[in-house]
Amino acid sequence: MLTGAGMIASLPKPTWRCIRVANGHGSNVDMNGIAETCGVVAEMAQSPEAAYQLVDVKQPTGQELAAEIQAQQAAFVYVHNQSSSLTSDQVPNLQDLGLLEAFASFVKSKDAGLSAPQILYVDATLPEATVEELAKAGIQYIVYWSEEQPGSQLIAAHFGHAFCAALRNPVTTIPEAFAVASHACHTHLGSKPGQGQIPAALPCFRSAQTPALPSNNSVPLPQLEGMDLSQGIGAVVPDWDNVRLLAPHAELRLLACGQASLIAPHRLSFLGEALRAMLVLEVRQLTVMSQTPTHRVPAHLPAGCTALRCEVQSASGGCAQVVLGGPQEVLKTPALVEHALRQTLAADALSLQFKLPPPSLPVPIAQSSDDIARGTPVVDALAVTSVWVVQLLRMLCSDSKFRMLAALGIASVGCTTTASFTQSDADRFTALTHLTPAVPESLDPILLPPSRPTPAPLGPIAYNTLPAQQHPSSGSLQMDGQRSSSQAAAGNTTSSASRGRPAKEPKLSVPESASVSWSSERPELSVCTPHQLLEDMRSFLEVRRGRQLQSSTFPEAILNGTQLDLNALYRAVCSRGGYGMGSGVNWAGQVFPRMANFTNTHKMTGVGNALKRHYQALCLDYELAHPEDLDQQEASG
């Protein structure tokens, strides 16, 4: 028997007692041979404590399976075929269909006296008639693959990882885990939603309940002695509507596994929905670890209110500090404080939004490093959220027992790499990158179908004291969620886990597959005229960005009061070995003097950083598409 772990040992963890059946004919069944490529089994095996207890059953009859379920008190039964791989091969049919049919018949018999498991997960295709019989046997949730849309074994592995990772959270329901896993797959498969259309072949879900992501309305009501909360807590607690969460905004930088095509509206929408759901699941039954009055009552609060600085612990053991304001009579009751924090943080979690690069900047290209996600290609993604979210995600990211971020393909949060990312995760996400194009088809907005309803909560509301910061193109990005001085004064929400200087980020290398496939007609750089070079770069960027650029105004960037001398900038950097030389390129001392923008009397500060940003935005992708330009001698003129 394999036992597995919860994420924080001090928290109570439900044990999923699971039975695995390797289905197939013959006596030689290798139960360990597919552990790395089978998502459900691999995820269960990565639980170091008691989140999952897995029992293997070889070649049982229907009656023997039912008896084993009863003996183990198993709520989760997982059935799969003997073969599994991280390939695009279709999920096969169940080799021994008679096992499940006999099991359903035996459980339904009046003399059996046995109860059915809560969930049956079949990593194989099933006929609808068999699914119907299993549902009649009393199984509440059945996950299986349709014979009409079987999906691939790679998708099956990815879905299984995300599904079981979500269920490790003690407050996650099975329909919510299925919805989160579906979004994880849509994110990395590039699925485009459409009315009446299934974007990608995913498992089917048979239950009386419909899979849905958790909303802020899923926060349970508190148990308050002598109070009837059936009409809502605001009906019995005076001034409940004056409770406020003071949540300053911050920008969050993530590294997500995938190619540049991940930075597209529909894919980031799926990833954002999954992350918001994960946050709601973490905070909707949080625990208040400590609370102290603030030294000064924030001016935003109504008259007569006070404020508490609270340290909270999420369902998986992550911590964050927040400030809650409200009437003294409300905040002196610990149960009301805890419920207010659960409700307001769940509502605020739903405000997380990804930001697309502005039209003037190219989409980030995929990069890789052995120190991040074990060498899996990753891309930068930027989101606007609240400071407490950054704190919580960083702590969860550093916890080797927390698997949900790795299952979603989050390689790092700011400078904190995902500690639970394994080699099997790297193999899976590397295989998934081959299913999607290296660059996005378009950055045009895509209208998504309406997501889950999120009406305002009855009671406390999220109150944001500061506007969101600007995109890093403006130079104001607070890396790794660090706040400006005004944020620190307003919220004072820095936890002990996030203090100190951020760790130095590992150097990333750009894989060849990340560059844009491009064929130009200009001559080699040594004989290319400035006009030919600029026209070729403009044409390249038009294809790269999917929009027209005017020759008369290209490039639109201004440096030292004049149009950027892009020709000289590109040639100077290439003659020094290219952008990848790092510190070998002296931007201010050697590159800038060779440009028409340079003057002996200029008073520009930070010109080196400005040139570097211009090169990243306008030249870097072009350089990657023209490796023959590196180390070329500068042409005259």
XYZ file of C-alpha atoms in Angstrom:
637
model
C 0.000 0.000 0.000
C 1.264 3.471 -0.867
C 0.559 6.290 1.529
C 0.752 9.916 0.633
C 0.909 13.304 2.277
C -1.030 16.374 2.926
C 0.696 19.675 2.470
C 0.946 20.886 6.068
C 1.161 18.203 8.748
C -0.445 20.383 11.420
C -3.669 20.732 9.442
C -6.332 18.010 9.456
C -6.291 16.164 6.142
C -8.960 13.892 4.780
C -7.687 10.544 3.590
C -8.797 9.435 0.169
C -8.795 5.669 0.421
C -8.241 4.553 -3.149
C -8.237 1.246 -4.967
C -6.364 0.971 -8.245
C -7.302 -1.709 -10.737
C -4.926 -2.291 -13.649
C -7.396 -3.700 -16.131
C -6.355 -6.221 -18.759
C -6.155 -9.838 -19.723
C -3.431 -12.205 -18.574
C -1.744 -12.792 -15.239
C 1.319 -10.551 -15.618
C 0.049 -7.117 -14.679
C 2.789 -4.548 -14.039
C 1.275 -2.194 -11.441
C 4.358 0.042 -11.225
C 5.353 0.270 -14.873
C 3.146 3.250 -15.700
C 3.419 5.206 -12.450
C 5.340 8.063 -14.067
C 3.102 8.484 -17.109
C -0.274 7.829 -15.472
C -1.422 11.161 -14.070
C -3.728 9.862 -11.344
C -1.280 7.264 -10.014
C 1.710 9.616 -10.194
C -0.143 12.359 -8.335
C -1.279 9.978 -5.626
C 2.240 8.575 -5.260
C 3.645 12.105 -4.797
C 1.558 12.618 -1.624
C 4.098 12.112 1.203
C 1.565 11.764 4.020
C -2.062 10.714 4.161
C -3.839 12.659 1.444
C -4.143 9.441 -0.546
C -3.896 5.826 0.515
C -3.581 3.615 -2.537
C -4.245 -0.116 -2.630
C -3.500 -2.159 -5.753
C -5.880 -4.945 -6.758
C -4.807 -7.301 -9.558
C -7.309 -8.955 -11.862
C -10.326 -9.005 -9.503
C -13.772 -10.286 -10.349
C -16.720 -7.950 -9.867
C -17.528 -9.554 -6.531
C -13.904 -9.399 -5.355
C -13.669 -5.723 -6.283
C -16.842 -4.934 -4.357
C -15.561 -6.831 -1.327
C -12.199 -5.058 -1.447
C -13.927 -1.674 -1.618
C -15.940 -2.594 1.451
C -12.907 -3.925 3.337
C -10.793 -0.846 2.608
C -13.725 1.578 2.979
C -12.514 3.060 -0.284
C -14.262 6.155 -1.603
C -12.145 6.382 -4.777
C -11.737 3.588 -7.322
C -9.360 4.136 -10.235
C -9.411 1.761 -13.213
C -6.936 1.936 -16.087
C -5.425 -0.226 -18.783
C -1.932 -1.623 -18.506
C -0.397 0.717 -21.099
C 0.074 4.463 -20.731
C 2.354 7.034 -22.342
C 2.827 10.781 -22.729
C 1.887 10.709 -26.404
C -0.978 11.784 -28.644
C -2.157 8.165 -28.891
C -5.836 7.881 -28.107
C -7.087 6.692 -24.747
C -7.887 3.010 -25.420
C -11.068 1.113 -24.755
C -11.301 -0.706 -21.451
C -9.844 -4.148 -22.108
C -12.056 -6.030 -19.659
C -15.405 -4.279 -19.733
C -17.069 -7.222 -18.003
C -15.345 -6.326 -14.708
C -17.296 -3.095 -14.242
C -20.527 -4.628 -15.533
C -20.217 -7.507 -13.063
C -19.305 -5.059 -10.289
C -22.386 -2.917 -10.961
C -24.654 -5.957 -11.046
C -23.237 -7.316 -7.794
C -23.568 -4.005 -5.909
C -27.166 -3.572 -7.122
C -28.169 -7.049 -5.923
C -30.321 -7.056 -2.807
C -28.236 -9.738 -1.087
C -24.888 -7.986 -1.459
C -25.379 -5.425 1.286
C -22.434 -3.409 -0.041
C -22.120 0.298 -0.672
C -20.695 1.794 -3.845
C -17.609 4.057 -3.822
C -18.103 7.800 -3.995
C -16.126 8.208 -7.218
C -15.149 5.867 -10.029
C -12.402 7.212 -12.294
C -11.885 5.156 -15.463
C -8.924 6.154 -17.662
C -10.416 4.385 -20.675
C -13.420 4.759 -22.932
C -16.737 3.381 -21.690
C -20.032 2.763 -23.479
C -22.843 4.969 -22.215
C -24.867 1.874 -21.315
C -22.140 0.745 -18.898
C -21.954 4.222 -17.371
C -25.715 4.147 -16.839
C -25.515 0.814 -14.993
C -22.697 2.104 -12.780
C -24.741 5.191 -11.901
C -27.699 2.983 -10.993
C -25.385 1.049 -8.661
C -25.112 4.188 -6.538
C -21.787 5.683 -7.634
C -22.164 9.456 -7.188
C -19.392 10.575 -9.524
C -18.084 8.789 -12.617
C -15.167 10.167 -14.627
C -14.600 8.384 -17.929
C -13.739 8.900 -21.587
C -16.384 8.947 -24.290
C -16.092 6.473 -27.124
C -16.920 9.313 -29.540
C -14.176 11.641 -28.218
C -11.527 9.481 -26.550
C -8.833 12.146 -26.186
C -5.107 11.452 -26.004
C -3.073 9.702 -23.333
C -1.060 12.892 -22.808
C -4.232 14.864 -22.051
C -5.404 12.046 -19.788
C -2.162 12.254 -17.790
C -2.378 16.048 -17.495
C -6.039 15.956 -16.453
C -5.360 13.241 -13.862
C -2.571 15.261 -12.270
C -4.688 18.416 -11.992
C -7.771 16.524 -10.761
C -5.952 14.714 -7.946
C -3.886 17.781 -7.032
C -7.109 19.767 -6.563
C -8.620 17.029 -4.399
C -5.658 17.228 -2.015
C -7.210 20.425 -0.681
C -9.560 19.253 2.098
C -12.336 21.697 1.147
C -12.460 20.872 -2.590
C -15.499 19.011 -3.879
C -15.260 16.491 -6.708
C -17.222 18.684 -9.211
C -14.892 21.599 -8.387
C -11.806 19.418 -8.890
C -13.148 18.310 -12.284
C -13.742 21.943 -13.323
C -10.256 23.039 -12.232
C -8.656 20.121 -14.097
C -10.652 20.998 -17.230
C -9.362 24.574 -17.116
C -5.811 23.309 -16.623
C -6.140 21.276 -19.815
C -7.727 24.086 -21.839
C -4.880 26.388 -20.779
C -2.146 24.161 -22.143
C -4.031 22.811 -25.142
C -4.832 26.218 -26.590
C -8.554 25.425 -26.570
C -10.717 28.135 -28.069
C -14.229 28.201 -26.624
C -17.289 28.417 -28.804
C -21.003 28.090 -28.358
C -22.036 24.454 -28.359
C -18.454 23.374 -28.970
C -16.175 21.171 -26.873
C -12.778 22.894 -27.249
C -10.744 19.763 -26.588
C -11.429 16.100 -25.925
C -11.604 15.857 -22.132
C -13.108 13.240 -19.837
C -16.842 13.051 -19.254
C -18.417 13.614 -15.857
C -21.514 11.664 -14.838
C -23.224 13.023 -11.736
C -26.326 14.762 -10.528
C -24.084 17.802 -9.945
C -22.592 19.914 -12.710
C -18.851 20.671 -12.600
C -18.339 24.309 -11.617
C -15.525 26.442 -10.299
C -16.014 27.728 -6.738
C -17.425 31.226 -6.315
C -17.371 33.649 -3.407
C -20.880 32.389 -2.580
C -19.404 29.001 -1.658
C -18.109 30.333 1.676
C -20.062 28.465 4.386
C -21.975 30.461 7.003
C -20.487 30.482 10.510
C -22.041 28.658 13.417
C -23.134 31.394 15.850
C -24.977 30.366 18.988
C -28.444 31.858 19.253
C -28.428 33.338 15.743
C -30.545 32.267 12.785
C -28.510 33.010 9.648
C -30.987 31.570 7.167
C -31.754 35.088 5.887
C -28.116 36.040 5.645
C -25.639 37.234 8.222
C -26.349 40.881 7.448
C -29.926 40.434 8.667
C -28.828 39.620 12.239
C -25.469 41.388 12.669
C -25.808 45.202 12.848
C -23.450 47.220 10.621
C -22.208 44.067 8.884
C -22.099 45.988 5.604
C -19.486 48.339 7.054
C -16.866 45.600 7.309
C -14.067 46.183 4.798
C -11.012 44.314 3.572
C -8.164 46.728 2.878
C -6.440 45.043 -0.047
C -3.775 47.120 -1.834
C -3.103 46.052 -5.387
C 0.149 44.605 -6.678
C 1.459 43.197 -9.928
C 2.311 39.524 -9.951
C 4.912 38.056 -12.291
C 4.570 34.371 -13.061
C 6.590 32.003 -15.197
C 4.189 29.570 -16.859
C 5.168 26.404 -18.710
C 4.577 26.686 -22.446
C 5.487 28.486 -25.621
C 4.800 32.141 -26.437
C 1.380 31.082 -27.714
C 0.321 30.746 -24.067
C 0.201 34.558 -23.888
C -3.110 34.762 -25.719
C -6.480 35.976 -24.383
C -8.352 32.676 -24.429
C -5.511 30.671 -22.845
C -4.761 33.221 -20.135
C -8.497 33.376 -19.413
C -8.542 29.657 -18.631
C -5.387 29.947 -16.510
C -6.784 32.955 -14.674
C -10.031 31.131 -13.919
C -8.083 28.162 -12.541
C -5.871 30.366 -10.361
C -8.846 32.314 -9.021
C -10.606 29.045 -8.207
C -7.504 27.766 -6.421
C -7.363 30.929 -4.318
C -11.043 30.690 -3.379
C -10.545 27.069 -2.337
C -7.601 28.135 -0.176
C -9.379 30.959 1.686
C -13.028 29.987 1.959
C -12.323 28.018 5.153
C -9.171 29.822 6.291
C -8.067 30.032 9.909
C -7.182 33.276 11.691
C -3.818 32.682 13.385
C -3.467 36.088 15.046
C -5.073 39.511 15.092
C -3.848 42.818 16.509
C -5.319 46.325 16.312
C -3.609 48.650 13.865
C -1.760 51.668 15.257
C -3.862 53.967 13.100
C -7.389 53.520 11.769
C -7.367 53.899 7.950
C -9.165 57.016 6.794
C -11.203 55.034 4.258
C -13.314 53.390 6.948
C -16.693 54.788 8.075
C -16.857 56.760 11.319
C -16.712 54.653 14.467
C -14.822 51.778 12.839
C -11.569 50.170 13.878
C -9.097 47.921 12.066
C -7.308 44.640 12.762
C -4.111 43.323 11.232
C -4.717 39.598 10.828
C -2.459 36.711 9.917
C -4.447 33.979 8.197
C -3.645 30.410 7.231
C -5.180 28.893 4.114
C -6.573 25.384 3.744
C -3.179 24.121 2.528
C -1.171 25.908 5.203
C -0.064 29.048 3.349
C -0.031 32.304 5.325
C -0.699 35.944 4.520
C -1.323 39.181 6.402
C -4.334 41.375 5.721
C -6.086 44.339 7.323
C -9.789 44.104 8.119
C -11.757 47.174 9.134
C -15.238 47.467 10.598
C -17.377 48.347 13.612
C -15.864 47.454 16.978
C -18.890 45.370 17.964
C -18.387 43.143 14.919
C -14.597 42.812 15.125
C -14.605 41.817 18.779
C -16.275 38.488 17.875
C -13.636 36.022 16.572
C -16.157 33.948 14.582
C -17.395 37.059 12.755
C -13.840 38.209 12.025
C -12.978 34.814 10.571
C -16.119 34.695 8.432
C -15.605 38.270 7.232
C -12.068 37.410 6.155
C -13.199 34.249 4.378
C -15.904 36.125 2.499
C -13.919 39.228 1.554
C -10.766 37.345 0.566
C -12.784 34.946 -1.591
C -14.408 37.923 -3.308
C -11.065 39.695 -3.734
C -9.426 36.533 -5.114
C -11.812 36.718 -8.061
C -10.336 40.081 -9.082
C -7.049 38.533 -10.294
C -6.593 39.431 -13.957
C -3.857 38.674 -16.457
C -2.524 41.510 -18.602
C -1.544 41.178 -22.235
C 1.571 42.988 -23.442
C 0.725 46.386 -24.964
C 0.726 46.607 -28.774
C 4.118 48.335 -28.722
C 5.815 45.290 -27.175
C 6.229 41.798 -28.579
C 4.821 38.763 -26.842
C 7.421 37.241 -24.475
C 9.290 34.357 -26.039
C 9.721 30.984 -24.355
C 12.887 30.518 -22.349
C 14.376 27.708 -20.316
C 16.699 27.129 -17.389
C 17.708 24.016 -15.490
C 16.897 25.921 -12.297
C 13.289 26.576 -13.285
C 10.774 23.786 -13.925
C 13.689 21.408 -14.640
C 14.375 22.974 -18.021
C 10.796 23.124 -19.297
C 10.156 26.076 -21.675
C 8.481 28.928 -19.767
C 7.055 32.334 -20.625
C 6.495 35.485 -18.581
C 2.918 36.274 -17.589
C 1.830 39.374 -15.714
C -1.271 39.614 -13.521
C -2.882 42.316 -11.404
C -4.041 41.110 -8.005
C -3.738 42.039 -4.313
C -0.672 41.992 -2.071
C -2.019 39.184 0.106
C -2.371 36.966 -2.996
C 1.302 37.489 -3.821
C 2.257 36.580 -0.252
C 0.087 33.458 -0.232
C 1.193 32.232 -3.667
C 4.865 32.710 -2.819
C 4.507 30.639 0.337
C 2.550 27.896 -1.418
C 5.060 27.979 -4.262
C 7.927 27.286 -1.839
C 6.072 24.349 -0.233
C 7.233 21.080 -1.794
C 4.004 19.405 -0.651
C 1.654 21.826 -2.432
C 0.975 20.400 -5.885
C -1.704 22.619 -7.418
C 0.636 25.267 -8.843
C 2.798 22.603 -10.494
C -0.305 20.904 -11.894
C -1.372 24.208 -13.488
C 2.076 24.683 -15.019
C 3.210 27.579 -12.813
C 7.004 27.335 -12.722
C 7.626 30.298 -10.432
C 5.904 33.119 -8.587
C 8.167 36.112 -8.871
C 11.639 34.885 -7.894
C 10.267 31.890 -5.977
C 10.434 28.697 -8.024
C 7.779 26.009 -7.584
C 9.323 23.542 -5.144
C 6.921 20.702 -5.941
C 7.739 20.651 -9.665
C 9.005 17.131 -10.489
C 10.692 15.528 -13.464
C 7.405 13.892 -14.458
C 5.858 17.387 -14.545
C 8.710 18.563 -16.778
C 8.242 15.626 -19.154
C 4.495 16.222 -19.342
C 4.623 19.971 -19.952
C 7.444 19.620 -22.459
C 5.267 17.168 -24.375
C 2.313 19.573 -24.129
C 4.353 22.400 -25.682
C 4.600 20.316 -28.867
C 0.795 20.395 -29.230
C 0.593 24.181 -29.574
C 2.299 26.674 -31.904
C 5.444 28.466 -30.749
C 3.858 31.899 -31.213
C 0.259 33.059 -30.736
C -2.007 33.209 -33.743
C -3.306 36.626 -32.725
C -3.637 38.897 -29.729
C -7.059 40.121 -30.814
C -9.535 39.880 -27.935
C -11.658 36.741 -27.922
C -15.115 36.849 -26.362
C -15.403 34.076 -23.825
C -18.639 32.435 -22.772
C -20.043 33.772 -19.490
C -18.162 32.345 -16.517
C -19.669 31.393 -13.217
C -21.867 34.068 -11.605
C -20.103 36.049 -8.892
C -22.652 38.373 -7.303
C -21.534 40.632 -4.481
C -21.368 38.823 -1.160
C -23.944 39.462 1.514
C -21.911 41.454 3.987
C -18.258 42.428 3.787
C -16.971 43.666 0.465
C -13.436 43.868 -0.844
C -12.150 47.418 -0.545
C -9.104 48.305 -2.631
C -7.160 51.280 -1.313
C -4.817 51.744 -4.276
C -5.150 51.507 -8.060
C -3.341 48.798 -9.978
C 0.172 49.602 -11.076
C 1.094 50.075 -14.695
C 2.491 47.551 -17.124
C 6.293 47.125 -16.961
C 6.586 48.929 -20.306
C 6.158 52.126 -18.305
C 9.058 51.209 -16.041
C 6.935 51.026 -12.859
C 6.679 47.274 -12.400
C 7.116 46.173 -8.788
C 8.828 42.837 -9.359
C 7.715 39.838 -7.336
C 4.759 41.696 -5.899
C 6.846 44.241 -3.985
C 4.914 47.381 -3.198
C 5.771 51.027 -3.473
C 6.165 53.044 -0.279
C 2.578 54.256 -0.552
C 1.324 50.677 -0.601
C 3.384 49.760 2.441
C 2.001 52.695 4.371
C -1.579 51.967 3.390
C -1.666 48.231 3.935
C 1.394 47.219 5.957
C 0.706 43.682 4.824
C 4.195 42.299 4.320
C 4.456 38.881 5.962
C 7.607 37.489 7.496
C 7.760 34.956 4.680
C 8.115 37.657 2.043
C 10.545 40.033 3.750
C 14.075 40.542 2.519
C 15.669 40.883 -0.853
C 14.356 38.653 -3.624
C 16.575 35.829 -4.691
C 18.672 36.282 -7.800
C 16.848 34.881 -10.772
C 18.544 32.051 -12.689
C 19.790 32.931 -16.139
C 17.393 31.807 -18.841
C 18.354 30.528 -22.245
C 16.185 30.851 -25.326
C 15.390 27.572 -27.122
C 15.609 27.563 -30.866
C 11.974 26.484 -31.169
C 10.884 29.776 -29.597
C 12.070 31.930 -32.494
C 9.752 32.912 -35.287
C 10.098 31.039 -38.534
C 11.137 33.768 -40.971
C 12.583 34.053 -44.428
C 13.783 37.474 -45.553
C 15.116 38.682 -48.875
C 17.648 41.208 -47.650
C 21.371 40.552 -48.240
C 23.752 39.649 -45.440
C 24.224 42.316 -42.801
C 27.682 43.378 -43.955
C 26.325 44.597 -47.322
C 22.761 45.427 -46.274
C 21.816 49.115 -46.488
C 20.064 50.826 -43.548
C 16.874 51.120 -45.608
C 16.908 47.411 -46.471
C 17.474 46.464 -42.842
C 14.681 48.658 -41.473
C 12.193 47.461 -44.095
C 13.060 43.855 -43.325
C 12.671 44.430 -39.588
C 9.378 46.231 -40.086
C 8.027 43.404 -42.250
C 9.179 40.861 -39.674
C 7.460 42.688 -36.824
C 4.254 42.976 -38.850
C 4.134 39.187 -39.130
C 5.176 38.776 -35.503
C 2.568 41.153 -34.106
C -0.179 40.644 -36.637
C -0.685 44.340 -37.441
C 0.565 46.854 -39.997
C 3.467 49.210 -39.249
C 3.940 52.377 -41.300
C 7.285 52.744 -43.065
C 7.239 56.506 -42.635
C 7.060 56.320 -38.844
C 8.951 53.070 -38.106
C 10.310 52.812 -35.507
C 7.976 54.927 -33.422
C 10.312 54.958 -30.414
C 12.027 58.227 -29.407
C 15.435 58.480 -27.742
C 17.175 61.713 -26.658
C 14.526 63.745 -28.480
C 14.877 62.064 -31.892
C 13.630 58.937 -33.620
C 15.410 55.806 -32.417
C 18.341 54.870 -34.673
C 17.293 51.237 -34.881
C 19.723 50.447 -37.686
C 22.799 51.424 -35.652
C 21.402 49.856 -32.470
C 20.936 46.451 -34.117
C 24.294 46.480 -35.883
C 26.206 47.552 -32.763
C 24.731 44.785 -30.617
C 25.186 42.098 -33.293
C 28.835 43.091 -33.778
C 29.366 42.347 -30.091
C 27.908 38.858 -30.270
C 24.229 39.679 -29.805
C 21.887 40.175 -26.886
C 22.851 36.833 -25.363
C 26.319 38.171 -24.504
C 24.758 39.830 -21.433
C 27.323 42.006 -19.676
C 29.546 41.740 -22.756
C 27.405 44.451 -24.365
C 28.193 47.900 -22.964
C 24.958 49.640 -23.865
C 25.762 53.128 -22.598
C 29.509 53.240 -23.262
C 29.828 51.459 -26.626
C 26.405 51.057 -28.260
C 24.915 54.506 -27.626
C 27.895 56.510 -29.047
C 27.490 54.712 -32.406
C 23.864 55.839 -32.780
C 22.547 59.017 -34.387
C 20.712 59.732 -31.122
C 23.998 60.306 -29.308
C 25.174 63.842 -28.494
C 28.215 64.864 -26.455
C 26.053 67.145 -24.339
C 23.216 64.720 -23.616
C 21.979 64.584 -20.021
C 20.138 61.261 -20.210
C 20.300 58.999 -17.173
C 19.665 55.297 -17.471
C 20.343 55.335 -21.213
C 21.750 51.801 -21.051
C 18.540 50.390 -19.617
C 16.490 52.359 -22.138
C 18.483 50.930 -25.052
C 18.167 47.438 -23.631
C 14.370 47.771 -23.409
C 14.172 49.086 -26.976
C 16.276 46.176 -28.189
C 14.103 43.641 -26.367
C 10.963 45.157 -27.849
C 12.116 45.682 -31.445
C 15.240 43.652 -32.185
C 15.549 40.562 -30.018
C 13.126 38.325 -31.907
C 14.582 39.522 -35.198
C 18.079 38.650 -33.972
C 16.914 35.147 -33.040
C 15.531 34.730 -36.553
C 18.865 35.912 -38.033
C 21.636 34.118 -36.125
C 23.932 34.674 -39.096
C 24.002 38.404 -38.219
C 25.977 37.859 -35.042
C 29.662 38.774 -35.048
C 29.293 40.407 -38.480
C 31.399 43.489 -39.191
C 29.489 46.749 -39.251
C 28.718 47.960 -42.752
C 29.545 51.475 -43.759
C 26.656 53.947 -43.760
